[in-house]
mmCIF file of C-alpha atoms in Angstrom:
data_model
loop_
_atom_site.group_PDB
_atom_site.id
_atom_site.type_symbol
_atom_site.label_atom_id
_atom_site.label_comp_id
_atom_site.label_asym_id
_atom_site.label_seq_id
_atom_site.Cartn_x
_atom_site.Cartn_y
_atom_site.Cartn_z
ATOM 1 C CA MET E 1 87.597 76.498 108.806
ATOM 2 C CA SER E 2 85.807 79.035 110.306
ATOM 3 C CA THR E 3 87.276 82.830 111.241
ATOM 4 C CA LEU E 4 86.334 81.821 114.957
ATOM 5 C CA ASP E 5 87.282 78.395 114.349
ATOM 6 C CA ARG E 6 90.680 80.055 112.645
ATOM 7 C CA TYR E 7 92.275 81.927 115.487
ATOM 8 C CA ALA E 8 91.043 79.658 118.562
ATOM 9 C CA GLY E 9 94.352 78.649 119.130
ATOM 10 C CA ALA E 10 96.422 82.081 119.259
ATOM 11 C CA GLU E 11 93.334 83.410 121.224
ATOM 12 C CA ASP E 12 93.208 80.888 124.140
ATOM 13 C CA LEU E 13 97.516 81.213 124.144
ATOM 14 C CA LEU E 14 96.297 84.825 125.006
ATOM 15 C CA GLY E 15 93.810 84.443 126.968
ATOM 16 C CA THR E 16 91.556 86.562 124.765
ATOM 17 C CA ALA E 17 88.875 87.558 126.631
ATOM 18 C CA GLY E 18 86.798 89.623 123.140
ATOM 19 C CA ALA E 19 87.389 92.904 121.659
ATOM 20 C CA ALA E 20 87.221 96.676 122.268
ATOM 21 C CA LYS E 21 88.041 100.118 120.435
ATOM 22 C CA ARG E 22 89.845 102.047 122.037
ATOM 23 C CA GLN E 23 93.322 105.177 121.704
ATOM 24 C CA VAL E 24 96.385 102.480 121.746
ATOM 25 C CA GLY E 25 100.292 104.027 121.983
ATOM 26 C CA GLY E 26 103.545 101.999 120.248
ATOM 27 C CA ALA E 27 104.641 100.612 123.503
ATOM 28 C CA GLU E 28 101.414 98.317 124.326
ATOM 29 C CA SER E 29 100.773 97.955 119.764
ATOM 30 C CA ARG E 30 103.695 96.058 119.690
ATOM 31 C CA GLN E 31 103.626 94.425 122.924
ATOM 32 C CA ALA E 32 100.246 92.761 121.844
ATOM 33 C CA SER E 33 101.861 92.076 118.141
ATOM 34 C CA ILE E 34 104.937 89.932 119.906
ATOM 35 C CA ALA E 35 102.093 88.299 121.752
ATOM 36 C CA TRP E 36 99.969 87.907 118.758
ATOM 37 C CA TRP E 37 101.950 86.291 116.417
ATOM 38 C CA ASP E 38 104.207 84.769 118.233
ATOM 39 C CA ALA E 39 100.518 82.809 118.906
ATOM 40 C CA ASP E 40 99.823 82.537 115.863
ATOM 41 C CA ALA E 41 102.351 81.927 113.489
ATOM 42 C CA ASP E 42 101.635 77.751 113.284
ATOM 43 C CA ASP E 43 98.762 78.274 112.565
ATOM 44 C CA TYR E 44 99.186 81.361 110.396
ATOM 45 C CA GLN E 45 101.723 79.695 108.215
ATOM 46 C CA ALA E 46 99.774 76.211 108.117
ATOM 47 C CA GLU E 47 96.839 77.875 106.520
ATOM 48 C CA HIS E 48 98.455 81.267 104.232
ATOM 49 C CA GLY E 49 102.451 78.831 103.664
ATOM 50 C CA GLY E 50 101.312 77.615 100.576
ATOM 51 C CA PHE E 51 100.197 80.994 99.275
ATOM 52 C CA LEU E 52 102.686 82.424 99.735
ATOM 53 C CA GLY E 53 105.435 79.998 99.000
ATOM 54 C CA ASP E 54 108.064 78.649 99.541
ATOM 55 C CA ALA E 55 110.745 81.881 97.824
ATOM 56 C CA ASP E 56 108.122 84.064 96.194
ATOM 57 C CA PHE E 57 106.629 87.762 96.473
ATOM 58 C CA VAL E 58 102.847 88.204 96.098
ATOM 59 C CA TRP E 59 102.283 91.576 97.659
ATOM 60 C CA CYS E 60 98.134 90.996 98.753
ATOM 61 C CA PRO E 61 95.509 87.916 98.612
ATOM 62 C CA GLU E 62 94.204 88.919 95.518
ATOM 63 C CA GLY E 63 97.639 87.606 93.906
ATOM 64 C CA VAL E 64 99.067 90.126 92.605
ATOM 65 C CA ARG E 65 103.650 89.333 92.600
ATOM 66 C CA GLU E 66 106.443 91.255 91.355
ATOM 67 C CA ALA E 67 107.446 88.850 90.101
ATOM 68 C CA ASP E 68 105.192 89.893 86.640
ATOM 69 C CA ALA E 69 103.835 93.568 88.927
ATOM 70 C CA GLY E 70 107.714 94.345 88.944
ATOM 71 C CA TYR E 71 107.046 97.514 91.627
ATOM 72 C CA LEU E 72 110.646 97.534 93.250
ATOM 73 C CA GLY E 73 112.226 97.377 89.493
ATOM 74 C CA ASP E 74 115.558 95.710 88.774
ATOM 75 C CA VAL E 75 117.147 94.336 92.619
ATOM 76 C CA THR E 76 120.517 92.641 90.789
ATOM 77 C CA GLY E 77 123.072 93.456 93.541
ATOM 78 C CA ARG E 78 121.266 95.880 95.511
ATOM 79 C CA ALA E 79 120.623 95.834 99.445
ATOM 80 C CA VAL E 80 116.669 96.178 99.738
ATOM 81 C CA LEU E 81 114.845 95.755 102.938
ATOM 82 C CA GLU E 82 111.357 93.211 103.771
ATOM 83 C CA VAL E 83 109.000 94.226 106.155
ATOM 84 C CA GLY E 84 106.925 92.897 108.467
ATOM 85 C CA CYS E 85 108.274 90.121 106.456
ATOM 86 C CA GLY E 86 106.559 86.921 108.586
ATOM 87 C CA ALA E 87 108.279 83.877 106.608
ATOM 88 C CA ALA E 88 110.311 85.885 104.693
ATOM 89 C CA SER E 89 108.967 84.215 101.600
ATOM 90 C CA CYS E 90 109.649 87.489 99.529
ATOM 91 C CA GLY E 91 112.650 87.450 101.075
ATOM 92 C CA ARG E 92 113.993 84.158 99.534
ATOM 93 C CA TRP E 93 112.505 85.265 96.182
ATOM 94 C CA LEU E 94 114.815 88.754 96.098
ATOM 95 C CA ALA E 95 117.383 87.227 97.711
ATOM 96 C CA ALA E 96 116.945 84.118 94.350
ATOM 97 C CA GLN E 97 116.757 87.472 92.018
ATOM 98 C CA GLY E 98 120.068 88.349 93.412
ATOM 99 C CA ALA E 99 119.141 91.270 96.388
ATOM 100 C CA ASN E 100 120.966 91.058 99.367
ATOM 101 C CA ALA E 101 117.962 91.548 101.263
ATOM 102 C CA VAL E 102 117.614 91.915 105.127
ATOM 103 C CA SER E 103 113.677 90.525 106.068
ATOM 104 C CA PHE E 104 112.993 91.726 109.248
ATOM 105 C CA ASP E 105 109.563 90.799 112.860
ATOM 106 C CA ILE E 106 109.273 91.616 115.369
ATOM 107 C CA SER E 107 107.656 88.080 116.401
ATOM 108 C CA ALA E 108 109.888 85.190 117.153
ATOM 109 C CA GLY E 109 107.784 82.883 116.313
ATOM 110 C CA MET E 110 107.673 84.478 112.908
ATOM 111 C CA LEU E 111 111.071 84.453 112.135
ATOM 112 C CA ARG E 112 111.175 80.415 113.375
ATOM 113 C CA HIS E 113 109.727 79.733 110.279
ATOM 114 C CA ALA E 114 111.477 82.411 108.571
ATOM 115 C CA MET E 115 114.637 80.477 109.083
ATOM 116 C CA ALA E 116 113.456 77.207 108.391
ATOM 117 C CA GLY E 117 112.150 78.310 104.981
ATOM 118 C CA ASN E 118 116.057 79.976 104.590
ATOM 119 C CA GLU E 119 117.476 75.754 106.160
ATOM 120 C CA ALA E 120 114.301 74.546 103.009
ATOM 121 C CA THR E 121 115.173 76.505 100.092
ATOM 122 C CA ASP E 122 119.517 77.623 100.980
ATOM 123 C CA LEU E 123 118.159 80.598 100.460
ATOM 124 C CA HIS E 124 119.587 83.443 102.836
ATOM 125 C CA PRO E 125 117.994 86.849 103.714
ATOM 126 C CA ALA E 126 119.501 88.181 106.716
ATOM 127 C CA LEU E 127 116.822 87.954 109.603
ATOM 128 C CA VAL E 128 116.542 90.610 112.506
ATOM 129 C CA ARG E 129 114.195 90.821 114.624
ATOM 130 C CA ALA E 130 113.129 94.530 114.761
ATOM 131 C CA SER E 131 109.792 96.986 115.198
ATOM 132 C CA ALA E 132 108.608 98.896 111.769
ATOM 133 C CA ASP E 133 109.208 102.679 113.610
ATOM 134 C CA GLN E 134 112.076 101.566 114.871
ATOM 135 C CA LEU E 135 114.357 100.368 112.783
ATOM 136 C CA PRO E 136 117.751 99.346 113.768
ATOM 137 C CA PHE E 137 119.198 99.841 110.150
ATOM 138 C CA ALA E 138 121.891 102.878 109.575
ATOM 139 C CA ASP E 139 121.139 105.701 107.381
ATOM 140 C CA GLU E 140 120.661 105.730 103.414
ATOM 141 C CA SER E 141 121.730 101.635 103.477
ATOM 142 C CA PHE E 142 118.859 99.758 101.069
ATOM 143 C CA ASP E 143 118.434 100.956 97.647
ATOM 144 C CA ALA E 144 114.544 99.818 97.503
ATOM 145 C CA ALA E 145 112.354 98.785 100.631
ATOM 146 C CA CYS E 146 109.064 96.914 100.884
ATOM 147 C CA SER E 147 106.215 95.734 102.820
ATOM 148 C CA ALA E 148 103.583 93.553 101.911
ATOM 149 C CA PHE E 149 101.399 93.331 104.278
ATOM 150 C CA GLY E 150 104.005 93.610 107.492
ATOM 151 C CA GLY E 151 104.115 95.442 109.424
ATOM 152 C CA VAL E 152 102.100 98.799 108.619
ATOM 153 C CA PRO E 153 98.260 98.422 109.993
ATOM 154 C CA PHE E 154 100.174 96.805 113.408
ATOM 155 C CA VAL E 155 101.861 100.155 114.252
ATOM 156 C CA ALA E 156 100.373 102.959 116.017
ATOM 157 C CA ASP E 157 102.806 105.630 114.532
ATOM 158 C CA ALA E 158 102.539 104.408 110.581
ATOM 159 C CA GLY E 159 103.997 108.423 110.129
ATOM 160 C CA ALA E 160 106.700 106.785 111.866
ATOM 161 C CA VAL E 161 107.439 103.677 109.625
ATOM 162 C CA PHE E 162 107.247 105.978 106.894
ATOM 163 C CA ALA E 163 110.211 108.066 109.207
ATOM 164 C CA GLU E 164 112.088 105.226 109.265
ATOM 165 C CA VAL E 165 111.720 104.236 105.790
ATOM 166 C CA ALA E 166 112.786 107.224 104.945
ATOM 167 C CA ARG E 167 115.573 107.466 106.911
ATOM 168 C CA VAL E 168 117.304 104.279 105.409
ATOM 169 C CA LEU E 169 116.855 104.407 102.383
ATOM 170 C CA ARG E 170 118.906 105.406 99.341
ATOM 171 C CA PRO E 171 118.182 108.642 97.878
ATOM 172 C CA GLY E 172 116.054 107.592 94.774
ATOM 173 C CA GLY E 173 115.238 104.238 96.693
ATOM 174 C CA PRO E 174 111.544 102.926 95.939
ATOM 175 C CA TRP E 175 108.808 102.132 98.672
ATOM 176 C CA VAL E 176 106.438 99.822 97.584
ATOM 177 C CA PHE E 177 103.839 98.749 100.668
ATOM 178 C CA SER E 178 100.782 96.967 100.600
ATOM 179 C CA VAL E 179 97.823 96.926 102.893
ATOM 180 C CA THR E 180 94.433 96.406 103.481
ATOM 181 C CA HIS E 181 92.604 98.774 101.817
ATOM 182 C CA PRO E 182 90.897 101.689 104.207
ATOM 183 C CA MET E 183 86.824 101.836 102.926
ATOM 184 C CA ARG E 184 87.649 98.198 104.150
ATOM 185 C CA TRP E 185 87.522 99.382 107.679
ATOM 186 C CA ILE E 186 83.582 100.261 107.483
ATOM 187 C CA PHE E 187 81.963 97.232 106.909
ATOM 188 C CA PRO E 188 82.687 93.432 109.197
ATOM 189 C CA ASP E 189 85.346 91.229 108.760
ATOM 190 C CA ASP E 190 83.306 88.937 107.125
ATOM 191 C CA PRO E 191 83.961 86.990 103.399
ATOM 192 C CA GLY E 192 80.223 87.109 103.181
ATOM 193 C CA PRO E 193 77.389 88.335 102.135
ATOM 194 C CA MET E 194 76.986 90.413 106.146
ATOM 195 C CA GLY E 195 80.380 91.300 104.772
ATOM 196 C CA LEU E 196 78.929 94.112 102.146
ATOM 197 C CA THR E 197 76.757 95.475 104.413
ATOM 198 C CA VAL E 198 78.710 99.425 106.139
ATOM 199 C CA VAL E 199 78.851 98.790 110.033
ATOM 200 C CA GLN E 200 81.350 101.486 110.899
ATOM 201 C CA SER E 201 82.159 105.179 110.064
ATOM 202 C CA TYR E 202 85.445 105.745 107.291
ATOM 203 C CA PHE E 203 86.286 107.907 109.457
ATOM 204 C CA ASP E 204 86.840 106.042 112.388
ATOM 205 C CA ARG E 205 90.310 105.987 113.705
ATOM 206 C CA THR E 206 90.144 104.290 116.519
ATOM 207 C CA PRO E 207 92.246 101.007 116.983
ATOM 208 C CA TYR E 208 91.057 97.276 116.478
ATOM 209 C CA LEU E 209 91.964 95.200 119.505
ATOM 210 C CA GLU E 210 90.865 92.393 121.637
ATOM 211 C CA VAL E 211 91.915 92.317 125.116
ATOM 212 C CA ASP E 212 91.925 89.716 127.568
ATOM 213 C CA GLY E 213 90.184 89.329 131.193
ATOM 214 C CA ASP E 214 92.668 92.304 132.517
ATOM 215 C CA GLY E 215 91.880 94.655 129.573
ATOM 216 C CA ALA E 216 95.392 94.265 128.258
ATOM 217 C CA ALA E 217 95.803 94.526 124.525
ATOM 218 C CA THR E 218 96.135 91.239 122.498
ATOM 219 C CA TYR E 219 95.833 92.011 119.256
ATOM 220 C CA VAL E 220 96.297 95.686 117.446
ATOM 221 C CA GLU E 221 95.090 96.617 113.746
ATOM 222 C CA HIS E 222 95.401 100.588 113.789
ATOM 223 C CA HIS E 223 93.118 102.050 109.925
ATOM 224 C CA ARG E 224 94.178 104.887 108.332
ATOM 225 C CA THR E 225 91.600 106.939 105.774
ATOM 226 C CA LEU E 226 93.279 107.216 102.042
ATOM 227 C CA GLY E 227 94.060 110.724 102.840
ATOM 228 C CA ASP E 228 96.030 109.589 106.240
ATOM 229 C CA TYR E 229 98.905 107.709 104.044
ATOM 230 C CA VAL E 230 98.996 110.503 101.001
ATOM 231 C CA ARG E 231 100.172 112.958 104.451
ATOM 232 C CA GLN E 232 102.016 111.116 106.193
ATOM 233 C CA LEU E 233 104.167 109.889 103.505
ATOM 234 C CA ALA E 234 104.825 113.382 102.525
ATOM 235 C CA ALA E 235 105.089 114.008 105.476
ATOM 236 C CA ALA E 236 108.481 111.047 105.304
ATOM 237 C CA GLY E 237 109.231 113.274 102.183
ATOM 238 C CA LEU E 238 108.517 110.694 99.833
ATOM 239 C CA LEU E 239 106.844 110.603 96.463
ATOM 240 C CA LEU E 240 102.999 108.799 96.110
ATOM 241 C CA GLU E 241 103.726 107.480 92.208
ATOM 242 C CA ASP E 242 100.465 105.280 92.423
ATOM 243 C CA LEU E 243 98.187 103.969 93.808
ATOM 244 C CA VAL E 244 97.276 100.366 92.860
ATOM 245 C CA GLU E 245 94.623 98.896 93.326
ATOM 246 C CA PRO E 246 93.901 95.224 92.405
ATOM 247 C CA GLU E 247 90.408 94.322 90.583
ATOM 248 C CA TRP E 248 89.927 91.058 92.267
ATOM 249 C CA PRO E 249 91.056 88.169 89.014
ATOM 250 C CA GLU E 250 89.125 85.744 86.907
ATOM 251 C CA GLY E 251 88.558 82.384 88.422
ATOM 252 C CA HIS E 252 90.537 83.028 92.085
ATOM 253 C CA GLU E 253 88.068 81.126 93.956
ATOM 254 C CA ARG E 254 90.326 81.479 96.987
ATOM 255 C CA GLU E 255 89.220 82.950 100.602
ATOM 256 C CA TRP E 256 91.148 85.066 102.542
ATOM 257 C CA GLY E 257 90.020 85.960 105.133
ATOM 258 C CA GLN E 258 87.406 88.728 105.190
ATOM 259 C CA TRP E 259 88.738 88.438 101.202
ATOM 260 C CA SER E 260 86.687 86.620 98.449
ATOM 261 C CA PRO E 261 86.030 86.437 95.252
ATOM 262 C CA LEU E 262 82.529 87.790 96.190
ATOM 263 C CA ARG E 263 83.661 90.471 97.745
ATOM 264 C CA GLY E 264 86.753 91.696 95.644
ATOM 265 C CA ARG E 265 83.858 91.519 92.591
ATOM 266 C CA LEU E 266 82.355 94.891 93.842
ATOM 267 C CA PHE E 267 85.418 96.404 95.648
ATOM 268 C CA PRO E 268 88.575 97.518 96.511
ATOM 269 C CA GLY E 269 90.925 94.654 99.250
ATOM 270 C CA THR E 270 93.873 96.365 98.545
ATOM 271 C CA ALA E 271 96.284 99.085 98.602
ATOM 272 C CA ILE E 272 99.288 99.208 97.091
ATOM 273 C CA PHE E 273 100.749 101.816 97.300
ATOM 274 C CA ARG E 274 104.192 103.190 95.126
ATOM 275 C CA CYS E 275 106.697 105.104 96.749
ATOM 276 C CA ARG E 276 110.410 106.934 96.357
ATOM 277 C CA ARG E 277 112.490 109.160 98.512
ATOM 278 C CA PRO E 278 113.373 111.473 96.306
ATOM 279 C CA ALA E 279 116.825 111.307 94.119
#
């Protein structure tokens, strides 16, 4: 299936007419994410659900798993927040390890798959509908927080997400999140040879969006440089302990959107930020 075919269902539902680059505020970003992920939820799960598993914690298309990496430490008996959970496979894995997991997403369509996964596995992280920059949780209510490609790239202000995570974390709690590596922004969203040629500036923070015939956003993704992330984490009072750039594993031939063996062997596709609220 080509990339164009992959997204045709959601684009048809939303009346997507083309792509654009312009500034997008918080409210429009939230509305676009609700619309897109509700429309794309079934196709996304059909394509990626097998790789992500029913109750597995996969950090990235390179296949890094929390069971092997242990970035969150021992989660037994700990309250863990999953930010932008999608179908909540990570939350179910956390629940299976004995965590008191809470998984949230802005999309009712994705949470529908999360509820189905809970019933199928008899693992039941709490499921909440919320936006990553507006958390409906009390101060210092979680021992750890995590996000595997959820929420952070789709909000207008990542700093607001980090401030909210810092607020709900207890002192000493880890905050670990994975996003598309910022250097990928300069290349076309193409897993093949065309995806090896620089086409835009790394320093251009103008969001990428898709729009309907009236110019309203149907999909929004925001770009930050590595330095932007570091500064925003520091401003939220969080300590950056490590930045993991997973290498493409030998024998891993699966393509996922722009991720491919060709590109993965040349430059990183994922950045995993390992942070902590100071004790």
